[in-house]
Amino acid sequence: MNVIQKKLFAMRDEEYKKFHSRLIPDTDPETIIGVRVPDIRKLAKKLYGTKEAETFLCNLPHRYYDENMLHALLIGMIPDYEECVGKINKFLPYIDNWAVCDSLRPKVFSKNRESLESQAYQWIDSGECFTVRYGIECLRLHFLGVYFKPEHAEKVASVNCGEYYVSMMVAWYFATALAMQWDAVIPFIEGRRLDAATHTRAIRKAIESFRISDSQKQYLKLLK
């Protein structure tokens, strides 16, 4: 057991492990230590910038889910865009669950949207489940406000790789887009541009959103 693994095991919470294992059912419970995310985040802040952290980021693959979560949080703290993307590209092939994927949220992305746009497209075009999911998530997080372009929605709508976790992210993207860019995005739902399962998921998520008006929700129900 290496030093970082020992630190993670020292924060282990068996009850949390049982609870969290149910949220990521495709992950082997034996690879889940059971450390709460706020505690992993505290550890990341302590380790960031140290030689120990740099060595850890280079040593892939990791054995434990919690190590991957720590890895994602450490990458999220990197202030240089090119370095950050380089670390992400090395890490993405080893991501095998939605929780780690969705925790990879570098702050530097918000200052580099022009470069991020094309990079997100590359991730979406990869054909790899969680890499595709991550690319869509980047468009959802960074390009649904003033930086939105209809072509982003076209790109996401074109994704149809048959993976459940990709379908869920496509649905999440369109549910969020309906809340923020209704006029531009509702035609995708009206025209049933998504596969049947994703279409239903997107409407369900949108109806659950407090950012969608009651009248919009009633209209969406007619489009199920």
Short mmCIF file of C-alpha atoms in Angstrom, two decimals:
data_model
loop_
_atom_site.label_atom_id
_atom_site.label_comp_id
_atom_site.label_asym_id
_atom_site.label_seq_id
_atom_site.Cartn_x
_atom_site.Cartn_y
_atom_site.Cartn_z
CA MET A 1 0.00 0.00 0.00
CA ASN A 2 1.46 3.37 -1.03
CA VAL A 3 1.43 6.58 1.03
CA ILE A 4 -1.65 8.11 -0.60
CA GLN A 5 -3.61 4.88 -0.28
CA LYS A 6 -2.76 4.84 3.43
CA LYS A 7 -4.05 8.40 3.76
CA LEU A 8 -7.30 7.46 2.04
CA PHE A 9 -7.80 4.34 4.14
CA ALA A 10 -7.27 6.45 7.27
CA MET A 11 -10.39 8.42 6.28
CA ARG A 12 -12.48 5.38 5.44
CA ASP A 13 -16.18 5.37 6.35
CA GLU A 14 -17.71 1.90 6.04
CA GLU A 15 -21.32 3.14 6.09
CA TYR A 16 -20.56 5.66 3.37
CA LYS A 17 -18.90 2.93 1.33
CA LYS A 18 -22.09 0.84 1.47
CA PHE A 19 -24.20 3.84 0.50
CA HIS A 20 -21.94 5.06 -2.30
CA SER A 21 -21.45 1.59 -3.76
CA ARG A 22 -25.15 1.59 -4.62
CA LEU A 23 -24.74 4.82 -6.60
CA ILE A 24 -22.03 3.36 -8.83
CA PRO A 25 -23.27 -0.23 -9.27
CA ASP A 26 -20.92 -0.98 -12.18
CA THR A 27 -17.88 -0.40 -9.96
CA ASP A 28 -16.45 -3.34 -8.01
CA PRO A 29 -17.19 -2.63 -4.31
CA GLU A 30 -13.76 -4.05 -3.44
CA THR A 31 -12.19 -1.08 -5.23
CA ILE A 32 -14.16 1.46 -3.17
CA ILE A 33 -12.40 2.55 0.01
CA GLY A 34 -15.31 4.66 1.21
CA VAL A 35 -13.97 8.20 1.66
CA ARG A 36 -16.43 11.06 1.54
CA VAL A 37 -15.83 13.57 -1.27
CA PRO A 38 -15.32 16.59 1.08
CA ASP A 39 -12.53 14.62 2.78
CA ILE A 40 -10.95 13.72 -0.56
CA ARG A 41 -11.17 17.39 -1.54
CA LYS A 42 -9.36 18.41 1.65
CA LEU A 43 -6.63 15.88 0.90
CA ALA A 44 -6.32 17.21 -2.66
CA LYS A 45 -5.79 20.74 -1.35
CA LYS A 46 -3.06 19.50 0.99
CA LEU A 47 -1.32 17.51 -1.74
CA TYR A 48 -1.62 19.94 -4.64
CA GLY A 49 1.71 21.32 -5.80
CA THR A 50 3.79 18.70 -4.00
CA LYS A 51 6.14 16.18 -5.57
CA GLU A 52 3.94 13.49 -4.07
CA ALA A 53 0.93 14.77 -6.01
CA GLU A 54 2.88 14.98 -9.27
CA THR A 55 4.08 11.41 -8.88
CA PHE A 56 0.53 10.28 -8.08
CA LEU A 57 -0.85 11.94 -11.23
CA CYS A 58 1.73 10.10 -13.35
CA ASN A 59 1.06 6.67 -11.82
CA LEU A 60 -1.88 5.33 -13.80
CA PRO A 61 -3.96 3.26 -13.53
CA HIS A 62 -4.95 3.52 -9.89
CA ARG A 63 -6.34 0.58 -7.96
CA TYR A 64 -9.13 2.33 -6.07
CA TYR A 65 -12.13 4.43 -7.03
CA ASP A 66 -11.22 6.93 -4.31
CA GLU A 67 -7.78 7.38 -5.87
CA ASN A 68 -9.45 8.22 -9.18
CA MET A 69 -11.67 10.74 -7.43
CA LEU A 70 -8.58 12.33 -5.86
CA HIS A 71 -6.93 12.35 -9.27
CA ALA A 72 -9.90 14.21 -10.79
CA LEU A 73 -9.91 16.81 -8.01
CA LEU A 74 -6.16 17.40 -8.33
CA ILE A 75 -6.47 17.96 -12.08
CA GLY A 76 -9.26 20.41 -11.41
CA MET A 77 -6.83 22.64 -9.52
CA ILE A 78 -4.27 22.97 -12.33
CA PRO A 79 -4.21 26.65 -13.45
CA ASP A 80 -2.55 26.15 -16.84
CA TYR A 81 -5.02 25.14 -19.57
CA GLU A 82 -2.65 23.11 -21.77
CA GLU A 83 -1.19 21.22 -18.83
CA CYS A 84 -4.67 20.56 -17.50
CA VAL A 85 -5.95 19.15 -20.80
CA GLY A 86 -2.83 17.03 -21.15
CA LYS A 87 -3.45 15.49 -17.72
CA ILE A 88 -7.12 14.94 -18.57
CA ASN A 89 -6.30 13.16 -21.83
CA LYS A 90 -4.01 10.77 -19.97
CA PHE A 91 -6.67 10.16 -17.31
CA LEU A 92 -9.85 9.78 -19.38
CA PRO A 93 -9.08 6.23 -20.63
CA TYR A 94 -9.08 5.03 -17.02
CA ILE A 95 -12.39 6.60 -15.99
CA ASP A 96 -15.04 3.89 -15.75
CA ASN A 97 -17.90 5.48 -13.81
CA TRP A 98 -20.07 8.58 -13.93
CA ALA A 99 -19.06 9.89 -10.50
CA VAL A 100 -15.38 10.37 -11.30
CA CYS A 101 -16.23 11.63 -14.79
CA ASP A 102 -18.57 14.31 -13.49
CA SER A 103 -16.12 15.40 -10.78
CA LEU A 104 -13.52 16.44 -13.34
CA ARG A 105 -14.32 20.16 -13.46
CA PRO A 106 -11.20 22.32 -13.89
CA LYS A 107 -11.64 25.96 -12.98
CA VAL A 108 -9.30 27.00 -15.78
CA PHE A 109 -11.85 25.93 -18.42
CA SER A 110 -14.02 29.00 -17.84
CA LYS A 111 -11.11 31.20 -18.99
CA ASN A 112 -10.33 29.19 -22.12
CA ARG A 113 -13.69 28.56 -23.78
CA GLU A 114 -12.44 29.05 -27.35
CA SER A 115 -9.92 26.23 -26.97
CA LEU A 116 -12.30 24.17 -24.86
CA GLU A 117 -15.00 24.21 -27.54
CA SER A 118 -12.90 22.33 -30.08
CA GLN A 119 -11.48 20.06 -27.39
CA ALA A 120 -14.97 19.12 -26.21
CA TYR A 121 -15.84 18.19 -29.79
CA GLN A 122 -12.77 15.92 -29.93
CA TRP A 123 -13.84 14.18 -26.75
CA ILE A 124 -17.37 13.72 -28.08
CA ASP A 125 -15.98 12.23 -31.30
CA SER A 126 -13.78 9.72 -29.41
CA GLY A 127 -16.40 6.97 -29.28
CA GLU A 128 -15.31 6.06 -25.75
CA CYS A 129 -18.21 6.07 -23.29
CA PHE A 130 -16.94 8.29 -20.49
CA THR A 131 -14.81 10.45 -22.77
CA VAL A 132 -17.92 11.19 -24.84
CA ARG A 133 -19.89 11.86 -21.65
CA TYR A 134 -17.18 14.23 -20.48
CA GLY A 135 -17.18 16.21 -23.72
CA ILE A 136 -20.95 16.66 -23.51
CA GLU A 137 -20.66 17.69 -19.87
CA CYS A 138 -18.17 20.39 -20.86
CA LEU A 139 -20.65 21.81 -23.35
CA ARG A 140 -23.40 21.65 -20.72
CA LEU A 141 -21.35 23.45 -18.08
CA HIS A 142 -19.60 26.07 -20.18
CA PHE A 143 -21.66 26.71 -23.32
CA LEU A 144 -25.32 27.06 -22.39
CA GLY A 145 -25.22 30.70 -21.33
CA VAL A 146 -23.95 33.61 -23.42
CA TYR A 147 -21.52 31.27 -25.20
CA PHE A 148 -24.25 29.00 -26.55
CA LYS A 149 -24.34 28.17 -30.25
CA PRO A 150 -27.08 26.09 -31.92
CA GLU A 151 -24.31 23.92 -33.39
CA HIS A 152 -23.50 22.72 -29.86
CA ALA A 153 -26.97 21.24 -29.52
CA GLU A 154 -26.62 19.76 -33.01
CA LYS A 155 -23.38 18.11 -31.95
CA VAL A 156 -24.90 16.59 -28.82
CA ALA A 157 -28.02 15.47 -30.67
CA SER A 158 -25.85 13.61 -33.17
CA VAL A 159 -24.40 11.40 -30.42
CA ASN A 160 -25.92 7.93 -30.49
CA CYS A 161 -23.41 5.39 -29.25
CA GLY A 162 -25.93 3.26 -27.35
CA GLU A 163 -24.23 3.69 -23.97
CA TYR A 164 -26.55 4.29 -21.00
CA TYR A 165 -24.22 6.78 -19.31
CA VAL A 166 -23.86 8.76 -22.53
CA SER A 167 -27.63 8.78 -23.04
CA MET A 168 -28.10 10.12 -19.52
CA MET A 169 -25.66 12.97 -20.17
CA VAL A 170 -27.29 13.83 -23.50
CA ALA A 171 -30.62 13.97 -21.65
CA TRP A 172 -29.09 16.14 -18.92
CA TYR A 173 -27.63 18.46 -21.54
CA PHE A 174 -30.99 18.98 -23.25
CA ALA A 175 -32.88 19.35 -19.98
CA THR A 176 -30.45 22.09 -18.94
CA ALA A 177 -30.55 23.63 -22.42
CA LEU A 178 -34.35 23.78 -22.30
CA ALA A 179 -34.06 25.79 -19.10
CA MET A 180 -31.48 28.19 -20.54
CA GLN A 181 -32.06 28.22 -24.32
CA TRP A 182 -35.68 27.13 -24.74
CA ASP A 183 -36.41 28.70 -28.13
CA ALA A 184 -33.25 27.28 -29.72
CA VAL A 185 -33.56 23.81 -28.23
CA ILE A 186 -37.26 22.94 -28.11
CA PRO A 187 -37.25 22.07 -31.86
CA PHE A 188 -34.93 19.15 -31.06
CA ILE A 189 -37.59 17.75 -28.73
CA GLU A 190 -40.50 18.58 -31.03
CA GLY A 191 -38.70 16.93 -33.91
CA ARG A 192 -37.71 13.89 -31.82
CA ARG A 193 -34.08 14.31 -32.77
CA LEU A 194 -32.93 12.10 -29.89
CA ASP A 195 -33.37 8.34 -29.70
CA ALA A 196 -36.56 7.27 -27.90
CA ALA A 197 -34.96 6.49 -24.52
CA THR A 198 -32.89 9.68 -24.42
CA HIS A 199 -35.88 11.76 -25.57
CA THR A 200 -37.94 10.43 -22.66
CA ARG A 201 -35.11 11.00 -20.18
CA ALA A 202 -34.56 14.57 -21.35
CA ILE A 203 -38.24 15.43 -20.93
CA ARG A 204 -38.37 13.78 -17.50
CA LYS A 205 -35.32 15.70 -16.30
CA ALA A 206 -36.68 18.97 -17.69
CA ILE A 207 -40.05 18.46 -15.99
CA GLU A 208 -38.23 17.87 -12.69
CA SER A 209 -36.31 21.16 -13.06
CA PHE A 210 -37.37 24.20 -11.05
CA ARG A 211 -35.98 26.36 -13.87
CA ILE A 212 -38.66 25.20 -16.31
CA SER A 213 -41.99 27.07 -16.08
CA ASP A 214 -45.26 25.26 -15.41
CA SER A 215 -46.54 26.06 -18.90
CA GLN A 216 -43.34 24.71 -20.45
CA LYS A 217 -43.64 21.54 -18.39
CA GLN A 218 -47.21 21.02 -19.55
CA TYR A 219 -46.11 21.41 -23.16
CA LEU A 220 -43.22 18.96 -22.67
CA LYS A 221 -45.64 16.37 -21.29
CA LEU A 222 -47.46 16.49 -24.61
CA LEU A 223 -44.20 15.62 -26.38
CA LYS A 224 -43.41 12.45 -24.44
#
